[in-house]
XYZ file of C-alpha atoms in Angstrom:
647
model
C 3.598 -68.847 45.830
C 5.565 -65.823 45.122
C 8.800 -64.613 44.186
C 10.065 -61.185 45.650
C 13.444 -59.436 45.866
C 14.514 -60.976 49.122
C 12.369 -64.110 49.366
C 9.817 -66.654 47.625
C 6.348 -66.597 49.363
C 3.803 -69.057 48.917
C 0.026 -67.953 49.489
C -3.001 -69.468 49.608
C -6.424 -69.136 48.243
C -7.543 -71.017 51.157
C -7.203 -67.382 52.328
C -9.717 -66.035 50.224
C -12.102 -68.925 51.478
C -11.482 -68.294 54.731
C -12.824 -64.863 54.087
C -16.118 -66.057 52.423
C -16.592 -69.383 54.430
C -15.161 -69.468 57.553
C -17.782 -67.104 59.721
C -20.619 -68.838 58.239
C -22.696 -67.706 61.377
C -24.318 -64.933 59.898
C -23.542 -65.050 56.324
C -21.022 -61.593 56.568
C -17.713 -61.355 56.053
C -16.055 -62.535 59.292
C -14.095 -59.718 60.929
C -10.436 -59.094 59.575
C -7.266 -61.297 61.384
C -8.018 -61.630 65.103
C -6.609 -58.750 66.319
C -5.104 -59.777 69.984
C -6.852 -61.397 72.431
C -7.306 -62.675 75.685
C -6.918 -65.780 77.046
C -10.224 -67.218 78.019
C -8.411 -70.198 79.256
C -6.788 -68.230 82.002
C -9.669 -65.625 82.224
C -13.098 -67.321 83.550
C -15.631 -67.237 81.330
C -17.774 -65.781 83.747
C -15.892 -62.484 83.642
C -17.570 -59.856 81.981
C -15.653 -59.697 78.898
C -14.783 -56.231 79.091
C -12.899 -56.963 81.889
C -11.679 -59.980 80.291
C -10.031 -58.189 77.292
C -8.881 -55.427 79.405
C -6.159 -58.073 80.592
C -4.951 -59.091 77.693
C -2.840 -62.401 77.838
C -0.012 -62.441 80.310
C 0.317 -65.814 81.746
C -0.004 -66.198 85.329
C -0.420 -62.329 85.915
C -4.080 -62.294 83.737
C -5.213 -65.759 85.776
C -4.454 -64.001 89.209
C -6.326 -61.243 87.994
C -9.227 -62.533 86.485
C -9.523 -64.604 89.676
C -10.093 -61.613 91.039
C -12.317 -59.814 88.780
C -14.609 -63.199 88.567
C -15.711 -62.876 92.587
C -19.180 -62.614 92.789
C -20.187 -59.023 93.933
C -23.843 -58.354 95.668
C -26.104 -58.132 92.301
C -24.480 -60.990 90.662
C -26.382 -64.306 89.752
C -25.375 -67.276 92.220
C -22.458 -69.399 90.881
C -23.979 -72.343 92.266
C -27.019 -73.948 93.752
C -27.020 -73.599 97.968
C -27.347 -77.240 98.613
C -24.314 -77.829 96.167
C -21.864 -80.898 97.062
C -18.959 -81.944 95.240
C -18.648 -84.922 96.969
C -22.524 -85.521 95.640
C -24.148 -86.169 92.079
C -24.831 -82.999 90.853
C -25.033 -81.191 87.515
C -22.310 -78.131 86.531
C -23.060 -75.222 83.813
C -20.800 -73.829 81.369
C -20.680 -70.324 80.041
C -18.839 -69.791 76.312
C -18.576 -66.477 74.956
C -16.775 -65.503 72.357
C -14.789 -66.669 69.532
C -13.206 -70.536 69.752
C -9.732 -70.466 68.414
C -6.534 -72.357 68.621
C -4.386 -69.655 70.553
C -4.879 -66.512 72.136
C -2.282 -64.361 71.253
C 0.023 -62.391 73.592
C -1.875 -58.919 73.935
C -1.108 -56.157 76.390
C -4.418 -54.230 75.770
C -6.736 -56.480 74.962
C -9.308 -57.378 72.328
C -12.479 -59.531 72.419
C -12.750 -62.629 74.282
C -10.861 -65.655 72.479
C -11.827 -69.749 73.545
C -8.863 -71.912 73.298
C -10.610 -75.047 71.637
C -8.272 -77.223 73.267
C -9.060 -76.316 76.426
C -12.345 -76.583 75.931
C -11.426 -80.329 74.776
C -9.382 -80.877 77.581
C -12.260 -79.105 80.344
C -14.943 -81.363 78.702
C -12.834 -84.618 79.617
C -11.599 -83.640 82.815
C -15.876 -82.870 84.024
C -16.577 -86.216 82.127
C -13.791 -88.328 84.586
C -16.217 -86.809 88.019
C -17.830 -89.850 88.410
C -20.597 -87.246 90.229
C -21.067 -85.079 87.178
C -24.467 -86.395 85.952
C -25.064 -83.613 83.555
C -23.763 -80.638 82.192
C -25.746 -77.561 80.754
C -23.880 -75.558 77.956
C -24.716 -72.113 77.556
C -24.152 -69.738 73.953
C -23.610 -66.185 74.013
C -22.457 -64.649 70.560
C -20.087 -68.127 69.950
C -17.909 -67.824 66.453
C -16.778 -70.651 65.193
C -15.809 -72.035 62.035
C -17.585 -75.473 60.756
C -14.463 -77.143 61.497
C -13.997 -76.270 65.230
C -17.830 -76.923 65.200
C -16.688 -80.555 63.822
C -14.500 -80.780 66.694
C -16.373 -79.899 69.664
C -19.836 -81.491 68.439
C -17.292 -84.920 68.811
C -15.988 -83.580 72.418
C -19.569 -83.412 73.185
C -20.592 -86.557 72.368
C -17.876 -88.442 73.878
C -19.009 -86.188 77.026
C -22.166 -88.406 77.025
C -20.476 -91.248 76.589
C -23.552 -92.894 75.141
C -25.777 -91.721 77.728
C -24.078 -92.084 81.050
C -24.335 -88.409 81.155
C -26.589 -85.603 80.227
C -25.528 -82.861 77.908
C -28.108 -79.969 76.947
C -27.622 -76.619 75.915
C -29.247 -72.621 75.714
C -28.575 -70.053 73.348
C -30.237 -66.430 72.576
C -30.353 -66.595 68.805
C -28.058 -69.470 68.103
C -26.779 -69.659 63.603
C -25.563 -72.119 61.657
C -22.321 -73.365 62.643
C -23.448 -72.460 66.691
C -26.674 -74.482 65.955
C -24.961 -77.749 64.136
C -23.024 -77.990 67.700
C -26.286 -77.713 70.054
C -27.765 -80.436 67.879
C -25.253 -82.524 69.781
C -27.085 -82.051 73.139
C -29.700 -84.105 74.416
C -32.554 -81.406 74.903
C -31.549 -77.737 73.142
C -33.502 -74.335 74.829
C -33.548 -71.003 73.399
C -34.196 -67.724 74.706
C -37.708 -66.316 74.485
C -37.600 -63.880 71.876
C -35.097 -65.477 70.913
C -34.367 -66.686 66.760
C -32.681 -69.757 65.441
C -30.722 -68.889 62.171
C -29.762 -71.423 59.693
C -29.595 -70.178 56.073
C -27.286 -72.508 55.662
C -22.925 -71.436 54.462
C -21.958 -68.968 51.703
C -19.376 -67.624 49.887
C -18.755 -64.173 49.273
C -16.040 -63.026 47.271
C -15.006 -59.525 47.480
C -13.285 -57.962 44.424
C -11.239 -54.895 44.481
C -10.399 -54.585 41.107
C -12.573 -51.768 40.055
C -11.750 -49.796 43.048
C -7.826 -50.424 42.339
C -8.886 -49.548 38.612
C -10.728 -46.107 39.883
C -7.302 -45.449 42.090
C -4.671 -45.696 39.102
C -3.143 -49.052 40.805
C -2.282 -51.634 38.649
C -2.092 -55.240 40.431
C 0.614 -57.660 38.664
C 0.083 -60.811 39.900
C 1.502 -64.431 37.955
C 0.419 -67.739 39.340
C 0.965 -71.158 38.525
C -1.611 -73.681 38.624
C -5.077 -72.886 37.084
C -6.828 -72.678 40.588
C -4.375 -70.694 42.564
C -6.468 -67.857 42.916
C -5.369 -65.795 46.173
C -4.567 -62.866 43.814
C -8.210 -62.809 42.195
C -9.511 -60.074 44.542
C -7.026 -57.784 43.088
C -6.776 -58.857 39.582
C -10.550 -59.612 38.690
C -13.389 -58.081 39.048
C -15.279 -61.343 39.559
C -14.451 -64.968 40.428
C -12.990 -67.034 37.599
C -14.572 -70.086 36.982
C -11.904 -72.368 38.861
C -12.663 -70.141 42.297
C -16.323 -70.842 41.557
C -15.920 -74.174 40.967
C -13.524 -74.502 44.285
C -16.100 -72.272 46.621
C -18.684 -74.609 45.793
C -17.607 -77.396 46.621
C -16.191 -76.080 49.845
C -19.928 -74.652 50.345
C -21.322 -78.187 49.633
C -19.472 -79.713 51.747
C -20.806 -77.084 54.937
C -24.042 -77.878 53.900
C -23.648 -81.561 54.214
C -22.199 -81.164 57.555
C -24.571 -79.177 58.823
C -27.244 -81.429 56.992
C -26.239 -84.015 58.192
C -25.921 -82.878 61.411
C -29.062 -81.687 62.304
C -30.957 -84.813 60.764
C -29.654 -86.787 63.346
C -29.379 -84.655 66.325
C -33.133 -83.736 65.751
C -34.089 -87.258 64.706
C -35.361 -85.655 61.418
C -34.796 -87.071 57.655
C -32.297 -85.289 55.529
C -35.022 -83.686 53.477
C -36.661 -81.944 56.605
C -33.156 -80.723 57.785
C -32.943 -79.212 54.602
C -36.290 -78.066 54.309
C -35.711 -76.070 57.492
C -32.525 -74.789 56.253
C -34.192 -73.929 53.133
C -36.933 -71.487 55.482
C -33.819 -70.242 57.188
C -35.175 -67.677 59.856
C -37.210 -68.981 62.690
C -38.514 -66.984 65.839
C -38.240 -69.235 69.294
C -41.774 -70.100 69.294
C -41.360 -71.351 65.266
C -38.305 -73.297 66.210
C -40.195 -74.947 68.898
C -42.888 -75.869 66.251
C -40.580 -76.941 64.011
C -38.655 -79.439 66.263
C -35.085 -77.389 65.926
C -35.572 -76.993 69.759
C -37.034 -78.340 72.505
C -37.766 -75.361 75.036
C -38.641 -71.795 75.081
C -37.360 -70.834 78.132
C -34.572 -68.348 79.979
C -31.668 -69.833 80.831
C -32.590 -69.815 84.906
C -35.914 -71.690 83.844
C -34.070 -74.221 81.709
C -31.544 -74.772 83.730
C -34.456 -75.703 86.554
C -36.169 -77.703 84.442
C -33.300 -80.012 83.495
C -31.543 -80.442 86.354
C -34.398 -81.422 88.260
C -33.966 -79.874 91.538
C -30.562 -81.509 91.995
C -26.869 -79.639 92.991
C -25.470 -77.141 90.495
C -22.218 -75.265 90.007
C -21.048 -72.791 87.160
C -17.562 -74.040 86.047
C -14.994 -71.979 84.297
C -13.051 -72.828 81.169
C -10.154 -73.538 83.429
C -9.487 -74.064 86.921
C -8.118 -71.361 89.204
C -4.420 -72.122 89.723
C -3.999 -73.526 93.237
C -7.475 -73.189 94.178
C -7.454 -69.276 93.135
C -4.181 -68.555 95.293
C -0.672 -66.227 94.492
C 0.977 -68.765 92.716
C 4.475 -67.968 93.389
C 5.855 -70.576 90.898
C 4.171 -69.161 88.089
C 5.183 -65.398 88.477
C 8.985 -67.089 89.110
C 8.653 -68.468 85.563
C 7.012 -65.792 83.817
C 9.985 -62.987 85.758
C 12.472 -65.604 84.515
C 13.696 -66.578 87.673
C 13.323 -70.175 87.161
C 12.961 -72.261 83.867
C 9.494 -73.372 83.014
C 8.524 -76.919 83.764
C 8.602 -79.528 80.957
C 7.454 -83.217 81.623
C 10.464 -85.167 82.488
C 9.434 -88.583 81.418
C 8.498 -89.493 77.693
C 5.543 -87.267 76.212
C 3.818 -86.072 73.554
C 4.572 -82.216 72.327
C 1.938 -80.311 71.228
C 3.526 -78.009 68.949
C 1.110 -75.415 67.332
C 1.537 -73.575 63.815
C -0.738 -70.504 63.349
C -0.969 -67.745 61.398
C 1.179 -66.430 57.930
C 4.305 -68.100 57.528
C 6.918 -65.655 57.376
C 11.024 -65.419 56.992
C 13.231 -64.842 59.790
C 12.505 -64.860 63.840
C 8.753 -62.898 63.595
C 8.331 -61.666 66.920
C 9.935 -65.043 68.294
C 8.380 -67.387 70.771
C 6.219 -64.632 71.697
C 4.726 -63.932 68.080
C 4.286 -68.017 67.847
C 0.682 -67.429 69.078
C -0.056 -65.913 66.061
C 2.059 -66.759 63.371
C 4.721 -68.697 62.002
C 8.179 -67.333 61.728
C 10.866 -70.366 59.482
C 14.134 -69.645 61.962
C 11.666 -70.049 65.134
C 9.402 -72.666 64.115
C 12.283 -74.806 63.313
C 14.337 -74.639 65.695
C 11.512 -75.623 68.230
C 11.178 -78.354 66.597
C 15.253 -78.815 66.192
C 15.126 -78.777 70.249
C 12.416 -80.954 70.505
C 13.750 -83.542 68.381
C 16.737 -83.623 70.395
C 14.990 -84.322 73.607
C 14.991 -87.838 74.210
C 12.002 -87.702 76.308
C 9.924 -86.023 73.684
C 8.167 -88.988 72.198
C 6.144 -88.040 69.365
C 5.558 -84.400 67.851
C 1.668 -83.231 66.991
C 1.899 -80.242 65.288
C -1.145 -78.675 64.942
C -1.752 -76.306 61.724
C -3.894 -73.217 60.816
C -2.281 -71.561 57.818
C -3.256 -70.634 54.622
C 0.602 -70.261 53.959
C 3.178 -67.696 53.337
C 6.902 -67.480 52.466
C 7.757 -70.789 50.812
C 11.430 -70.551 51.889
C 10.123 -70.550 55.537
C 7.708 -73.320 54.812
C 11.160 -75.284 53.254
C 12.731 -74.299 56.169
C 10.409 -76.012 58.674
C 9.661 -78.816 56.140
C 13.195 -79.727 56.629
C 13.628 -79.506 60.636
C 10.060 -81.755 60.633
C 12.245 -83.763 58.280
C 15.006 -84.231 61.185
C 12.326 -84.507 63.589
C 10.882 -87.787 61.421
C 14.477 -89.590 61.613
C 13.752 -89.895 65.372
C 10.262 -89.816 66.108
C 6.684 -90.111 64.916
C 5.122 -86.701 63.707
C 1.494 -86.531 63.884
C 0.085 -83.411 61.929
C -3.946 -81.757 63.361
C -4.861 -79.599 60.598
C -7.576 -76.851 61.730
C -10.044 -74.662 59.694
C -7.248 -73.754 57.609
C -4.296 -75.745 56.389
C -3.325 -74.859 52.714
C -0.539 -73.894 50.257
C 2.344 -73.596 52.762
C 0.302 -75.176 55.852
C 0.014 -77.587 53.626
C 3.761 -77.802 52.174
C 4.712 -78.028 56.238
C 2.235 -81.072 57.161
C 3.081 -83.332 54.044
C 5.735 -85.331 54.865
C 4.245 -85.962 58.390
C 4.142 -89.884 59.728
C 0.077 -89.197 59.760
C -2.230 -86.085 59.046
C -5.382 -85.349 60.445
C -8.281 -83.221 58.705
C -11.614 -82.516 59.791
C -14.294 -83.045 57.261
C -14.593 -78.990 56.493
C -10.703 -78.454 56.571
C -9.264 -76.119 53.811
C -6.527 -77.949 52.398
C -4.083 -78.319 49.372
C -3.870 -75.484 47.531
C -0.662 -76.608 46.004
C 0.808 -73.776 44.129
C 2.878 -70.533 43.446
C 1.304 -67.063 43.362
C 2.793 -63.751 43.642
C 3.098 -60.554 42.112
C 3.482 -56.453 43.103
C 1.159 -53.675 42.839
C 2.146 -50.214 41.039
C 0.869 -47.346 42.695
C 3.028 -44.717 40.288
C -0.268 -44.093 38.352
C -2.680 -43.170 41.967
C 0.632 -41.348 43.509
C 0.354 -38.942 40.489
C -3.229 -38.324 40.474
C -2.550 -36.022 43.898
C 0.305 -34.874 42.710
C 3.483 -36.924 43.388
C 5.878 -38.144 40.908
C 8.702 -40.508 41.114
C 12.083 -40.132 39.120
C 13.832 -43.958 39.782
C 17.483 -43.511 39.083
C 19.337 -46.934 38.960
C 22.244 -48.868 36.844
C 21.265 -52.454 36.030
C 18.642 -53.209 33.569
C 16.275 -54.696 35.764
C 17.117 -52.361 38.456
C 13.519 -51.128 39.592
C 12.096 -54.710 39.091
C 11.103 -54.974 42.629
C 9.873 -51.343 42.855
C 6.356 -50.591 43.714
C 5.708 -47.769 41.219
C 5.530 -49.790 37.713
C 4.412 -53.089 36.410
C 7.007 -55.589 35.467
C 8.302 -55.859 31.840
C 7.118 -58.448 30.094
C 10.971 -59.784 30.498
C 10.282 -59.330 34.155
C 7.218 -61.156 34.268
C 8.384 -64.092 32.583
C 11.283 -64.290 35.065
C 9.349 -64.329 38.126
C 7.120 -66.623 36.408
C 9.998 -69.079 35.740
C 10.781 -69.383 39.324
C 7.679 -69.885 40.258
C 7.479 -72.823 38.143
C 11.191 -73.973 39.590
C 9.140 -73.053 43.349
C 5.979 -75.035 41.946
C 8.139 -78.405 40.914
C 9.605 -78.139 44.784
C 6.432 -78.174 45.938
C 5.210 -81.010 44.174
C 8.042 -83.011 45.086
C 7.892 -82.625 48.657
C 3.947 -83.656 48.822
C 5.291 -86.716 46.320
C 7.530 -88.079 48.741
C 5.351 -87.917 51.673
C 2.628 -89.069 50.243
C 3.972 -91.977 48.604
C 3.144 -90.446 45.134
C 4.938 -89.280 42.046
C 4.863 -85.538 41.152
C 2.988 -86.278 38.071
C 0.085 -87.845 40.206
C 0.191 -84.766 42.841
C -0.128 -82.167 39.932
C -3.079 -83.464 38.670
C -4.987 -82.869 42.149
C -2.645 -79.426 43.005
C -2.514 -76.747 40.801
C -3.372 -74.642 43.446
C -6.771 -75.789 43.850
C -8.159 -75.965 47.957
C -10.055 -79.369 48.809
C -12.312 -79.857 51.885
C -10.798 -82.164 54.358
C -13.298 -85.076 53.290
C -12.116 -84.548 49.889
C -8.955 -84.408 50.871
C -8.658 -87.897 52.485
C -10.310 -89.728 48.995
C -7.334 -88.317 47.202
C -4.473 -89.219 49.382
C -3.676 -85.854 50.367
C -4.542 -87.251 54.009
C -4.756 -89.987 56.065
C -7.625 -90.119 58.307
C -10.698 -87.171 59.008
C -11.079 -86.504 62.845
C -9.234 -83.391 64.891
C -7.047 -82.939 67.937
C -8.549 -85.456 69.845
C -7.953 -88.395 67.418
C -4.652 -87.284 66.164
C -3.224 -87.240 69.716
C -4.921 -90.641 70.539
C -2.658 -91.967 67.416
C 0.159 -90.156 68.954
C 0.188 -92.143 71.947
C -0.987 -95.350 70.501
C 2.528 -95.134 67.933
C 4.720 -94.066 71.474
C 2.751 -95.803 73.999
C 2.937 -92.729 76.165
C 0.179 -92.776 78.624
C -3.248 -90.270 78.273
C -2.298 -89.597 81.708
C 1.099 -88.200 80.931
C 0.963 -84.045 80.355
C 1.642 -82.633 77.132
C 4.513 -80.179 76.225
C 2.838 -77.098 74.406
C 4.497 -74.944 72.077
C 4.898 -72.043 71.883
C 4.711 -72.169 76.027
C 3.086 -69.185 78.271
C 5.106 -66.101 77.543
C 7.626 -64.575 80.084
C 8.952 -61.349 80.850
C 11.665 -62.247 78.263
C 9.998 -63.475 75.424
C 7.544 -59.716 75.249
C 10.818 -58.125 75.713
C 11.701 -59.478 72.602
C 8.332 -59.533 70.772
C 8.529 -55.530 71.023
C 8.342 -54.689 67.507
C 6.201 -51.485 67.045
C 7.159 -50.393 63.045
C 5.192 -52.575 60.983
C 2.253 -51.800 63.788
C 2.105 -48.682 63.740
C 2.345 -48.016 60.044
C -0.902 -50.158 60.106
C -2.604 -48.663 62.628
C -2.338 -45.157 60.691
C -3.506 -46.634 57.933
C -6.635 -48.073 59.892
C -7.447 -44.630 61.370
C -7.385 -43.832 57.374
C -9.499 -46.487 56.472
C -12.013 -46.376 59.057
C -13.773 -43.402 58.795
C -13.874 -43.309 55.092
C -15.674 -46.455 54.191
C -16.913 -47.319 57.889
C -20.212 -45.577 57.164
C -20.709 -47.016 53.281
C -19.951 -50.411 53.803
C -20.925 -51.197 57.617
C -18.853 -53.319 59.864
C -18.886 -56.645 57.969
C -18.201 -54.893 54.695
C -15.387 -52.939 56.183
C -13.960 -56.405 57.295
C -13.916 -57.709 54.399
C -12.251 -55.041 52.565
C -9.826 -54.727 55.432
C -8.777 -58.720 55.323
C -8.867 -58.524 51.507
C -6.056 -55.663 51.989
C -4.484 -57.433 54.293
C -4.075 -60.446 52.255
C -2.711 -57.791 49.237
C -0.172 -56.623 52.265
C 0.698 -60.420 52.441
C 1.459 -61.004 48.905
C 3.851 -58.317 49.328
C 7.191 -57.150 50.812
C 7.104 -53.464 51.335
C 4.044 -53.113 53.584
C 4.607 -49.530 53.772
C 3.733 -48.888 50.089
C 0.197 -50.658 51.070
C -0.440 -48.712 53.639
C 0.044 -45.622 51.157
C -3.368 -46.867 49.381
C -5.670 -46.809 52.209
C -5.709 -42.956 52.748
C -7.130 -42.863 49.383
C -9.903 -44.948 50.023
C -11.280 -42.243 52.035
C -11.402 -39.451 49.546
């Protein structure tokens, strides 16, 4: 956590191993915070995704669209077989491109193609209930996916085959390690000729910008409480401390187990020779073949002949066409505003999701919900919710590595309201630490996945001064202000060591909060949290053996103990929130300052250290900066650093 002139923030180092672990598919630096997307749940996944992100996310208007955009035209490959019969047995294919994420966000220009996982969960039983699916083919193409999500479809997957009552195989060009750990799930895996399997198996790498910030004349004044709250490190450091080692490794064992584990029994291999074949790492298709990581060396047509067997086939889409395809009328009406959106009328489950920084105040309201979590919003969704009778149970599903801990209080206490009246059921994602955390305690039950970052129970914050880069080109500041600790919160000098001690007092005050609030929900006492916070991140698995949750499995099994404590029906709908945006709600999202500053700052950054560092190394130095604009409250005086970089 953090203390600042306006607010306290609370930020997580889960954040840092989200930037080492988390896009464990080719052992970079994933790319910086998704920057909008487009739903791939209302654009087909066989539209090219040029197309796809050209559309952005706007409801109805991007499905009617890509409806459009995904007819076949003359040189296309057929979408189905000719002798195809839904009324038959037959087998159906599945394209999935793209990154698999919770939410798309609301984007009027695009970005890169974005998989809602629980679509995906949600496609995968509705093709399972066709009593004349016999099999389905899965096909790859540049997945990302973190080894949580991984966690969470492998398990959609195999309750797809429903112990063998239905065929499940997949294809892939050059499928890695989290992509591969999923296709061990299918009954008969192909691969591309030419193609590579690459498991190396998960790392860590930190990136540390303290020599840079050195070389620049910035000094980074960070405070933290608890040994292993080490968000700041990047900044402060010029390599890990031995807590962040300690905490990266474990999260890095625990990968490796997974994925260990994983591909010993989907390839009916003994531990040792899953990690013996981890251990050689690189394999071309014809070496994978030899050494049993796949079972074909084929194109896709060729595979998908040889395992369907002559019979019916059909390409499906993430999600089907509204209305068979059609103008849905109803849909526009709702998205103009003309009529209110539809909400089950009889008891049900809402799905209420939590993504992104938490942050003070209204964000960009129901609109900026996609993508991150905003106290006054958050909570009084929930506030509404929890006054609807017919909202049974809430699930809120959580992907944070935290942010302003007055926010997180904020929607600590409307879940608080919430748990008076009904159960709440918490599905913690890749990432739910430090104030993802704080929000999910006091839940009726929480849900990790094994490879969940969680905890990370602690205070960290601090300024940078930039006084000492500004005047090596030539600017000087002369602060003129009455009050002895008038320029405390300025971004041109360190603190005092009066200052410091201050700040650091409060976050101690923040820090006993904290640990109160994950006492009383977890049935503790605040001496027994503290010795398993300090701001140290556990996996989900190690998690659940200290207490810090209830039970390991995802969406899936935390909704199935939703409606086993209501007794609401798996046939009733869900209520999602944040809903499908309308006219009104991007209206309101409008909020171009903040965005613009950092875009000038990216067309700063980019060509500078672009050619040095490549694209992975220029994402990681842009979501290390980002995270330095999150521990922050003057973004602007960030953005002033990243001209530099380019001199």
């Amino acid at each position: 956590m953090r203390v600042t002139r306006a607010t306290t923030v609370l930020l997580s180092l889960a954040t840092l191993c989200a930037t080492a672990c988390r896009g464990d598919r080719d052992h970079t630096p994933p790319p910086p915070e998704p920057a909008a997307k487009p739903d791939v749940a209302s654009a087909p996944a066989a539209t090219p995704p040029a197309a796809a992100g050209a559309l952005g996310n706007l409801g109805p208007l991007s499905s009617m669209l890509a409806d459009k955009l995904d007819a076949p035209g003359p040189y296309d490959p057929p979408r189905q077989s000719k002798d195809f019969d839904a009324g038959k047995p037959h087998w159906l294919t599945l394209d999935l491109g793209g990154e698999i994420g919770e939410l798309a966000p609301m984007s009027l220009f695009g970005g890169g193609a974005l998989i809602e996982l629980h679509a995906l969960l949600q496609r995968l039983d509705r093709l399972a209930a066709d009593a004349n699916v016999q099999g389905l083919l899965v096909r790859f193409t540049d997945v990302g996916l973190d080894m949580a999500t991984a966690e969470e479809v492998r398990g959609a997957f195999h309750k797809f085959k429903d112990g063998g009552r239905r065929k499940l195989v997949c294809h892939a060009d050059t499928p890695t390690n989290a992509v591969y750990y999923l296709m061990t799930a299918c009954d008969s895996v192909g691969v591309q000729p030419v193609g590579e399997v690459m498991i190396p198996g998960p790392m860590a790498m930190p990136l540390h910008l303290r020599g840079l910030l050195d070389k620049l004349g910035v000094i980074p004044d960070f405070v933290h409480v608890g040994a292993f709250k080490g968000a700041a490190e990047p900044l402060t450091r010029t390599e890990p401390s031995k807590e962040m080692r300690e905490t990266l490794s474990a999260v890095v064992d625990q990968a490796y187990l997974t994925m260990q584990t994983g591909i010993a029994a989907g390839r009916n291999m003994t531990p040792e020779t899953a990690a013996q074949r981890i251990d050689e790492a690189l394999f071309t298709s014809e070496g994978a073949l030899a050494a049993g990581l796949v079972d074909s060396v084929a194109t896709y047509e060729d595979f998908r002949t040889q395992h369907t067997s002559g019979a019916p086939w059909k390409q499906v889409k993430l999600k089907d066409s509204a209305r068979g395809g059609g103008f849905d009328m109803e849909k526009l009406q709702a998205f103009l505003g003309l009529v209110p959106p539809k909400r089950p009328t009889e008891p049900h489950i809402a799905l209420v999701y939590a993504l992104g920084s938490i942050i003070d105040g209204r964000g960009q309201g129901t609109l900026g919900a996609r993508q991150q979590i905003a106290g006054r919003t958050l909570a009084a969704a929930i506030d509404n919710l929890t006054d609807d009778a017919n909202v049974a149970a809430i699930l809120l599903r959580v992907d944070s590595g935290g942010g302003s801990a007055m926010a997180s209080e904020q929607i600590w206490r409307a879940l608080q309201r919430a748990k008076e009246k009904k159960p709440i059921i918490v599905s913690m994602g890749g990432v739910a630490a430090s104030g993802g955390y704080y929000i999910s305690c006091g839940a009726t039950k929480i849900f990790a996945l094994a490879n969940t970052l969680t905890g990370s129970i602690g205070v960290v914050g601090g300024k940078i001064a930039v006084e000492g880069m500004l005047e090596k080109v030539g600017i000087r500041t002369f602060p003129i202000g009455k009050g002895k600790r008038a320029a405390m919160w300025s971004g041109m000098t360190p603190w005092t060591e009066g200052e410091r001690a201050t700040v650091l007092a409060t976050m101690e005050e923040i820090y006993q909060v904290f640990l109160g609030r994950v006492a009383s929900g977890r049935g503790k006492s605040p001496e027994e949290i503290h010795t398993i916070a300090q701001g140290r991140v556990w996996t989900g698995a190690a998690a659940k053996e200290r207490g810090l949750v209830d039970e390991l499995g995802g969406l899936t099994e935390a909704l199935a103990e939703a409606r086993k404590l209501t007794g609401v029906s798996a046939e009733v709908p869900l209520e999602v929130y944040p809903p499908e945006p309308t006219i009104k709600d991007i209206i309101e999202g409008f909020d171009t300052g903040p965005s613009l500053i950092r875009a000038a700052a990216e067309q700063q950054l980019v060509p500078g250290l672009g050619a040095a560092l490549g694209p992975a190394g220029l994402a990681a130095v842009h979501r290390v900066l980002a995270q330095l604009d999150g521990l922050r409250e003057q973004p602007i005086q960030t953005a002033l650093i990243w001209p530099v970089l380019t001199r």
